[in-house]
Coordinates of C-alpha atoms and ligand atoms in Angstrom, one line a residue:
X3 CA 0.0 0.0 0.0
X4 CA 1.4 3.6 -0.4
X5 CA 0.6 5.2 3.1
X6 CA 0.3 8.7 3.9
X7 CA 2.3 9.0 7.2
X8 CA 1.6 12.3 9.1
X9 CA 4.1 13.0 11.9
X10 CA 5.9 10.2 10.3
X11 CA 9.4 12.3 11.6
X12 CA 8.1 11.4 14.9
X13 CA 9.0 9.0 18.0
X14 CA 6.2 6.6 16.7
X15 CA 5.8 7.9 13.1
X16 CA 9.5 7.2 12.3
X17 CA 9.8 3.3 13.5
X18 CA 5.9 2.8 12.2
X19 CA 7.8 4.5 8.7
X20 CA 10.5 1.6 8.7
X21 CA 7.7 -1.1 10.0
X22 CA 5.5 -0.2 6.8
X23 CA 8.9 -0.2 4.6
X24 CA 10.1 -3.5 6.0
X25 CA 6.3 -5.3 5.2
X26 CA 6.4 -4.0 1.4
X27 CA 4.4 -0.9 1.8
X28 CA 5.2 2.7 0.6
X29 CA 5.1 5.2 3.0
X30 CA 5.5 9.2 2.6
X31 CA 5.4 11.4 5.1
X32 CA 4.4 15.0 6.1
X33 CA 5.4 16.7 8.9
X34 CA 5.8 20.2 9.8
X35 CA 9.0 19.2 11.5
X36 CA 7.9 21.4 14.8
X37 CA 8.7 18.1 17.0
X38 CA 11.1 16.3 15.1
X39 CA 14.7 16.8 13.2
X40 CA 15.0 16.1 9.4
X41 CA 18.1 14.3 9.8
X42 CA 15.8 11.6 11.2
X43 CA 14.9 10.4 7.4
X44 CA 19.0 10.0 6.9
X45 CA 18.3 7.7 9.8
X46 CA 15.8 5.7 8.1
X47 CA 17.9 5.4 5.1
X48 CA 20.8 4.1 7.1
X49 CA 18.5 1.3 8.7
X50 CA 16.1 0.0 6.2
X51 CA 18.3 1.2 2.9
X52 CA 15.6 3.8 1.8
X53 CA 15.0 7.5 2.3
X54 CA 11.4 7.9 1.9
X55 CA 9.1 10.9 0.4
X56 CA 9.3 13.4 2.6
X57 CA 7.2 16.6 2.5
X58 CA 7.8 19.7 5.4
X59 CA 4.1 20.5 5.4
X60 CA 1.9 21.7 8.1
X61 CA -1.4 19.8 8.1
X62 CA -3.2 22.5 9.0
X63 CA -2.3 24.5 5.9
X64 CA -5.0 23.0 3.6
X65 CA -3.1 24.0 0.3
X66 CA 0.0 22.8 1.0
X67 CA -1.6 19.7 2.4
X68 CA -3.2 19.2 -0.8
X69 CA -0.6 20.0 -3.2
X70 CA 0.6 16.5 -1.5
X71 CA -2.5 14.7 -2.3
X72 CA -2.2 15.7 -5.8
X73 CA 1.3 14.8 -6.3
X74 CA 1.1 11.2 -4.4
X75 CA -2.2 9.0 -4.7
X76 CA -2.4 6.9 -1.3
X77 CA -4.4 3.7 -0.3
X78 CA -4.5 4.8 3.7
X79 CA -3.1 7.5 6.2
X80 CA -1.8 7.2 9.1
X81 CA -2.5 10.3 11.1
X82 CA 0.3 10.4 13.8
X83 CA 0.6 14.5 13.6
X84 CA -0.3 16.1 16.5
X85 CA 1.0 17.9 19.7
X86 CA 1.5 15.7 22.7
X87 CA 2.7 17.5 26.0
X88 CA 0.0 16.8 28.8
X89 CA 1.8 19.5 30.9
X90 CA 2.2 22.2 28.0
X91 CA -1.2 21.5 27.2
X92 CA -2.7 22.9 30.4
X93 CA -1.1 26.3 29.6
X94 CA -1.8 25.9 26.0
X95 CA -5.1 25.0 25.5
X96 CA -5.7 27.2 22.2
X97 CA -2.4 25.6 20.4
X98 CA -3.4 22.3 21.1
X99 CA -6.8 22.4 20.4
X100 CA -6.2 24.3 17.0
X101 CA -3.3 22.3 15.7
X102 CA -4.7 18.4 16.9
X103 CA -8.3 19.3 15.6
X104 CA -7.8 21.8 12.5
X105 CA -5.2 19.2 10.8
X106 CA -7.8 16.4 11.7
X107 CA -10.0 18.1 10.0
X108 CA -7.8 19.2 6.9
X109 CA -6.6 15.5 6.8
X110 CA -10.2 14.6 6.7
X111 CA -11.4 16.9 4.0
X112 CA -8.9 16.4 1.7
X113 CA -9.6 12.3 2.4
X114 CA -12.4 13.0 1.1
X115 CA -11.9 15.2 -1.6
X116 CA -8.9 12.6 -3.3
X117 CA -11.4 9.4 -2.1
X118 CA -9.1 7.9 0.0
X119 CA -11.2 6.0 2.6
X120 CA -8.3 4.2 5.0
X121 CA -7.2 6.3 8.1
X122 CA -5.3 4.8 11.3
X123 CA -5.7 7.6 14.0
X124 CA -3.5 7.5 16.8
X125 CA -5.6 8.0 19.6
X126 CA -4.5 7.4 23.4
X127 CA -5.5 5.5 26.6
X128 CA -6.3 8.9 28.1
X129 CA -9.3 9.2 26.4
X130 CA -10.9 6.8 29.3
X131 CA -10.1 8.7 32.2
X132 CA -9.5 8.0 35.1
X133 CA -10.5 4.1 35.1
X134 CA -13.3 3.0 37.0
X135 CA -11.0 -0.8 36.8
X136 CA -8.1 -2.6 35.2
X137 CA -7.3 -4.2 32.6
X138 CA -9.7 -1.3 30.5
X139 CA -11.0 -2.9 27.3
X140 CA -12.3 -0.9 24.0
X141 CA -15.9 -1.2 25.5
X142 CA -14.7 0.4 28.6
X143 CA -16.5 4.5 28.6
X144 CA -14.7 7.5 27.0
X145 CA -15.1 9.4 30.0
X146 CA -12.7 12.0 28.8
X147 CA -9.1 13.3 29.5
X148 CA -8.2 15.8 33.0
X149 CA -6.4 18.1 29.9
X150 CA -6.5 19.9 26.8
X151 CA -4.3 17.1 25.0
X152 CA -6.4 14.3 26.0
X153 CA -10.0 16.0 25.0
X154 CA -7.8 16.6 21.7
X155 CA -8.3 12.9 21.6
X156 CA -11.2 12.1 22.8
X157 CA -12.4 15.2 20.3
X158 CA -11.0 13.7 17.1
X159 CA -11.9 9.8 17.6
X160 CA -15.8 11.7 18.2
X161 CA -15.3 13.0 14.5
X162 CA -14.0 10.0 12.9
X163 CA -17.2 8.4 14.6
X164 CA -19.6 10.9 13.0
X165 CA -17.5 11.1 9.9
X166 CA -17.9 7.4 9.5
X167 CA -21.2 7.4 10.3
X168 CA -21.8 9.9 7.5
X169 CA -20.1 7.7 5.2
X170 CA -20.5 4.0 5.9
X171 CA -17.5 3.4 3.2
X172 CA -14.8 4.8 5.5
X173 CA -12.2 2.3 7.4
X174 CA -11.3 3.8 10.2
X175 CA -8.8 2.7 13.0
X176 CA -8.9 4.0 16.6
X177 CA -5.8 2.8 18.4
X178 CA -5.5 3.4 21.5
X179 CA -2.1 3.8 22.4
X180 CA -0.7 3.0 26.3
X181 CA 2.5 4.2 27.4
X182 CA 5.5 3.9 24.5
X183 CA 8.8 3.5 25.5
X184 CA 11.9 2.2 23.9
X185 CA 14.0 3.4 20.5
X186 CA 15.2 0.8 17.6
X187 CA 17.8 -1.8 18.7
X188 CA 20.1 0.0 16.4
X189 CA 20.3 2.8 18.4
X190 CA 19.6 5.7 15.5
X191 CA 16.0 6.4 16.2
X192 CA 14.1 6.9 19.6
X193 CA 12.5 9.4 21.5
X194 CA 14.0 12.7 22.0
X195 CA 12.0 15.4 23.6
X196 CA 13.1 19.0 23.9
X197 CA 14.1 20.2 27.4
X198 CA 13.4 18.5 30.6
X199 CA 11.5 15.1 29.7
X200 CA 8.0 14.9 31.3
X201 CA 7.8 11.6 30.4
X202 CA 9.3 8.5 32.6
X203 CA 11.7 6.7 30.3
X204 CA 13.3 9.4 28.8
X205 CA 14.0 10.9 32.6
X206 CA 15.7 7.9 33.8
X207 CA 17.5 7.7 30.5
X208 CA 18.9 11.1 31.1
X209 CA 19.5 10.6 34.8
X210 CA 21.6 7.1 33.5
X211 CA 24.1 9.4 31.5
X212 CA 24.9 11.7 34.0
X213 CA 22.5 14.6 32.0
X214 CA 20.1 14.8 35.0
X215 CA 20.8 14.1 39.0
X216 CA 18.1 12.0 40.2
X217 CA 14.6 10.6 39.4
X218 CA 11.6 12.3 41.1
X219 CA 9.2 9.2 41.9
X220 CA 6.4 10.9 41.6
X221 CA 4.0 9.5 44.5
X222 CA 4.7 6.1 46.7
X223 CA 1.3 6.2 48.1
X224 CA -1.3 5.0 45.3
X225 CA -3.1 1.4 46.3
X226 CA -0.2 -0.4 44.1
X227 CA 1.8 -3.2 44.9
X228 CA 5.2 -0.2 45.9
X229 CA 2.8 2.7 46.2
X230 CA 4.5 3.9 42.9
X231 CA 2.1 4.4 39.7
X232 CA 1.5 1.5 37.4
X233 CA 1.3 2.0 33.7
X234 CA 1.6 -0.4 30.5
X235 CA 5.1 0.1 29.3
X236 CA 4.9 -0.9 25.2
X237 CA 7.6 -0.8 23.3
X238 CA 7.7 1.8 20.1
X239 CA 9.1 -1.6 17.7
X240 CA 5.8 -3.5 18.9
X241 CA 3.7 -0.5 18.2
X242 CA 4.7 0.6 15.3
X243 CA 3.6 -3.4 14.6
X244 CA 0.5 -2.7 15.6
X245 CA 0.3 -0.4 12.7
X246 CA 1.2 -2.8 9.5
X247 CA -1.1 -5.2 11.0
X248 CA -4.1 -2.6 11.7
X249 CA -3.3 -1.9 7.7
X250 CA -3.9 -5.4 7.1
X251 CA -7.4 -5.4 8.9
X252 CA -8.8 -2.4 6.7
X253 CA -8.1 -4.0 3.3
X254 CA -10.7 -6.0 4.6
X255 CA -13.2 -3.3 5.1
X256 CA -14.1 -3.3 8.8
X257 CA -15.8 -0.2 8.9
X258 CA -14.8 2.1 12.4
X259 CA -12.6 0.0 14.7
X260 CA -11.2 0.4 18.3
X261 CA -8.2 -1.2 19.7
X262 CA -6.0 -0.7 22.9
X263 CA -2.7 -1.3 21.9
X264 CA 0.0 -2.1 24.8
X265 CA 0.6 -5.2 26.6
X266 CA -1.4 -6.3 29.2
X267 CA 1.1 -5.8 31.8
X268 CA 1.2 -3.1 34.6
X269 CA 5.0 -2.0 35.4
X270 CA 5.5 0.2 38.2
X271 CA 7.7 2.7 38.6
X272 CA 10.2 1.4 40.8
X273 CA 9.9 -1.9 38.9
X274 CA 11.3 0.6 35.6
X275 CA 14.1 2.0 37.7
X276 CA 14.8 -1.8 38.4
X277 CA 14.8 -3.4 35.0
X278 CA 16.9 -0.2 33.5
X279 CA 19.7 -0.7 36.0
X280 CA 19.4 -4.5 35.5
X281 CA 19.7 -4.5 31.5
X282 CA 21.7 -1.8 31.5
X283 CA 24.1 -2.3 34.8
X284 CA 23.9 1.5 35.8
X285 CA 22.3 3.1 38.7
X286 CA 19.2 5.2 39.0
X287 CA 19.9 7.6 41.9
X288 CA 16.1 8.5 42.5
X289 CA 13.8 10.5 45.7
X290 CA 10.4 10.3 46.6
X291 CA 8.7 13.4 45.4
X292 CA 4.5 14.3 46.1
X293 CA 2.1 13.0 43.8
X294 CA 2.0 14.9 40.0
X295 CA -1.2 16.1 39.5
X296 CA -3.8 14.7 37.1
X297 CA -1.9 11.0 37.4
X298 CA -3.8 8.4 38.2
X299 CA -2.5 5.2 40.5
X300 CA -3.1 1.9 37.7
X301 CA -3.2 2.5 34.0
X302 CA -2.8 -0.7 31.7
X303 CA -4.7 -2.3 29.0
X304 CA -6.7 -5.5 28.0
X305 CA -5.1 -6.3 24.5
X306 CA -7.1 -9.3 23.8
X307 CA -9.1 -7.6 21.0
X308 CA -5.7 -7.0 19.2
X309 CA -4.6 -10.2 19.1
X310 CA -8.0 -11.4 17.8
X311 CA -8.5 -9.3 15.2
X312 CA -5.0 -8.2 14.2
X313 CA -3.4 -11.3 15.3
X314 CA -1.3 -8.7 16.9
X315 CA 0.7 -8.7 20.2
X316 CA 3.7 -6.9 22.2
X317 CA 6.5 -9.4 21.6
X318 CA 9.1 -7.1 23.8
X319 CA 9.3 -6.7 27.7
X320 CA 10.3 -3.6 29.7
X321 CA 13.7 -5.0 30.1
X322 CA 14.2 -4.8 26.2
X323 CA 12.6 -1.3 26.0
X324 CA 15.0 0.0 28.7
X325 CA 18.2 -1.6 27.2
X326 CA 17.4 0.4 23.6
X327 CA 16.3 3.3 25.4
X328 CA 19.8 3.5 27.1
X329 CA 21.4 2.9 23.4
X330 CA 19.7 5.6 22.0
X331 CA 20.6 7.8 24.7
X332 CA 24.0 6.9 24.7
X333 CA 24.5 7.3 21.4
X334 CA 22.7 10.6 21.1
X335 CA 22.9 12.6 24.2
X336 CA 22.2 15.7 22.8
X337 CA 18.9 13.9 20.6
X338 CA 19.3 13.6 17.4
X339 CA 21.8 15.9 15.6
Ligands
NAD23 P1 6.1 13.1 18.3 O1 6.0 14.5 18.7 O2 7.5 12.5 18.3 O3 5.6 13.0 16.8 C1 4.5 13.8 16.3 C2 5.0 14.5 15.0 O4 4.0 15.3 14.4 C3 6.2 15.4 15.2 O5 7.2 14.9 14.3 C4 5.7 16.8 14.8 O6 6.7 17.5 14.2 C5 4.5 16.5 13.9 N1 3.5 17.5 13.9 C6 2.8 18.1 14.9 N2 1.9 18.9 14.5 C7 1.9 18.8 13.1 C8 1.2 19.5 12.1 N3 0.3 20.4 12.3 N4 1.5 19.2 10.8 C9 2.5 18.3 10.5 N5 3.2 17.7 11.4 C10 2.9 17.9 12.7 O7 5.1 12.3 19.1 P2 4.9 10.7 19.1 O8 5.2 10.3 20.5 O9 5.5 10.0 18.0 O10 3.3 10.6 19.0 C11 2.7 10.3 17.8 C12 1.2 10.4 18.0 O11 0.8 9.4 18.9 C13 0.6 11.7 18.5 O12 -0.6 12.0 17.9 C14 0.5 11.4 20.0 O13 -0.5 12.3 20.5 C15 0.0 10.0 20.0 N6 0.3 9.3 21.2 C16 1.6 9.4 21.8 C17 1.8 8.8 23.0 C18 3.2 8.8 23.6 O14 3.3 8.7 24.8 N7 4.3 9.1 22.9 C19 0.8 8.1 23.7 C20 -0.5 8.1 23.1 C21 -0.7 8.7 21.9
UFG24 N1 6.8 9.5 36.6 C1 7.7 9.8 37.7 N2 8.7 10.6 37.4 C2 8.8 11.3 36.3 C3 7.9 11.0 35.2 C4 6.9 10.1 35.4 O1 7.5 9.2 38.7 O2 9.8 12.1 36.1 C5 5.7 8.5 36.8 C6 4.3 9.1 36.7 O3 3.9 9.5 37.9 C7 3.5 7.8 36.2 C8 4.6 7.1 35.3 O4 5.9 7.5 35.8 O5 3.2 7.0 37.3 C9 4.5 7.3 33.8 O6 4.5 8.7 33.6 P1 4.6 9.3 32.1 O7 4.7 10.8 32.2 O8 5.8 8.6 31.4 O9 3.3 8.8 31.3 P2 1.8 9.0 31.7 O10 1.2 7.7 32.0 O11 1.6 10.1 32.7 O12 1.3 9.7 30.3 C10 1.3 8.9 29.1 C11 1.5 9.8 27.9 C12 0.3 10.6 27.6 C13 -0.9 9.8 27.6 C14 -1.0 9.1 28.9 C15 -2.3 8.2 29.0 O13 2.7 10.6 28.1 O14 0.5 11.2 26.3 O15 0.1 8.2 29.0 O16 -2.1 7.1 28.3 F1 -2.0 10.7 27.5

């Protein structure tokens, strides 16, 4: 298939590009580069022995966009573009709501304009609060995010619904992503967040090469096992998976689909600082800090619906994910250059 690939210089966007180029497929990608370096596609190239098409295009810019329609006929998109930070979202609301909704929409329009009716959507495990219970399944309630990013989500898969609904013909995958962690074993691509990472991986990875002091834990006092939070650690090789086999399901015409993609598994924190010193034989100076607000204690996903319709499943552990994590890091301590 020749896949559209927004955000496809991205953390997820960029191993989901060399996932679709090692199954056969085509993929081009857009991206406005306001999250990601260029020098990511040399990247590509040097792994999977391809530089794909690559257009600097912001999705929101409905021309441009479609000057990238015209020029490349695709069979799907995969709509990874978006802005992400939970944090930044709180004092951004108008960014985030304009940029994650107006290039749905632009994406969307121009679907329909060129009659392309394939679009994976990268969704998030935010949109279903916080849980009422664990493992949460697909049928589990949206109950909506505690921030601007999350309702982004929650906001867009409520579009595709109505969209679909308009127009029955539509294949539309909601994936539900839980927490991605992890880089590609080579060590060239992987996450690489600007500043101070909010996120947990790429903290301890910094803290590991000497870049940052100590861990905060954020909270040892939820109802878990330690008292630290407990998430569902998937690593970005066995989502961007998920991907080429969600592809596979919409040749067949499924009409609109949910499915949570992670692995089943709640990892706590402390059980993360453990399995990245173990795989990685470094220490994790860390210290207790209060709660972050807006987390919530247990986060982790029923998957079974993936494997039975995809035939898909997480085939890495957290010990893996924290091992390439460390590579990347190593190898580009500064992100990539
Ligand atoms: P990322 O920031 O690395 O990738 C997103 C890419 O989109 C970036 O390269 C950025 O430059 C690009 N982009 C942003 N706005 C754009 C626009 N208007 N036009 C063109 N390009 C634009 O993030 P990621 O971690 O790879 O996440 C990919 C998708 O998955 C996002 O939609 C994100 O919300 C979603 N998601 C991520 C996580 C996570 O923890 N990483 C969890 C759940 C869902
Ligand atoms: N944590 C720390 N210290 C840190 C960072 C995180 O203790 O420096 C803890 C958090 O309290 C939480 C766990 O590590 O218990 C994971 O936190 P992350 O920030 O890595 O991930 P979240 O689960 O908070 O958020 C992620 C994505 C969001 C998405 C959300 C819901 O970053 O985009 O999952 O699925 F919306």
């Amino acid at each position: 298939m020749r896949v559209l690939v927004t955000g496809g210089t991205g953390f997820i966007g960029s191993e989901t590009v060399l996932a679709l180029l090692a199954a056969g497929h085509t993929p081009i990608i857009v991206d406005n580069l306001s999250n990601s370096k260029i020098a990511v596609l040399d990247r590509i190239k040097t792994i999977a022995g391809v530089r794909p098409v690559f257009y600097q295009v912001d999705c929101c810019d409905y021309d441009a966009f479609r000057n990238v329609f015209e020029k490349e006929p695709v069979d799907a998109v995969i709509h990874f573009a978006g802005l992400k930070a939970v944090g930044e979202s709180v004092s951004k609301p108008i960014e985030y709501y304009s940029n994650n909704l107006v290039s749905s929409l632009v994406l969307l329009r121009l679907m329909k304009e060129f009659g392309v009716k394939n679009i994976v959507f990268s969704s998030s495990a935010t949109v279903y609060g916080v849980p009422d219970r664990v493992p949460l399944s697909e049928t589990d309630p949206v109950k909506g995010a505690t921030n601007p990013y999350g309702e982004t989500k929650v906001m867009i898969e409520r579009i595709l619904e109505d969209a679909y609904k308009a127009d029955p013909s539509l294949n539309i995958a909601l994936l539900r992503y839980f927490n991605p962690i992890g880089a590609h074993p080579s060590g060239l691509l992987g996450e690489d967040p600007n500043g101070i990472p909010n996120n947990l991986m790429p903290y301890v990875s910094q803290v590991a090469i000497g870049k940052l002091k100590a861990l905060h834990v954020y909270g040892d006092d939820y109802p878990t096992p330690d008292g630290t939070g407990v998430r569902d650690y998937i690593h970005v090789c066995d989502l961007a998976e998920g991907h080429v086999a969600t592809l596979k399901k919409l040749e067949a015409k499924p009409g609109l689909v949910v499915y949570n993609l992670g692995t089943g598994k709640g990892t706590s924190v402390l059980e993360i600082v453990k399995a990245f010193e173990e795989a990685n034989g470094v220490k994790i100076p860390y210290v207790i800090s209060p709660r972050r607000p807006g987390d919530v204690a247990e986060n982790y996903a029923n998957c079974d619906k993936a494997y039975r319709e995809l035939g898909w499943k997480a085939k890495y552990n957290v010990t893996d994910a924290c091992r390439d994590a460390y590579r990347f890091q190593q190898q580009n301590p500064n992100g990539i250059e």
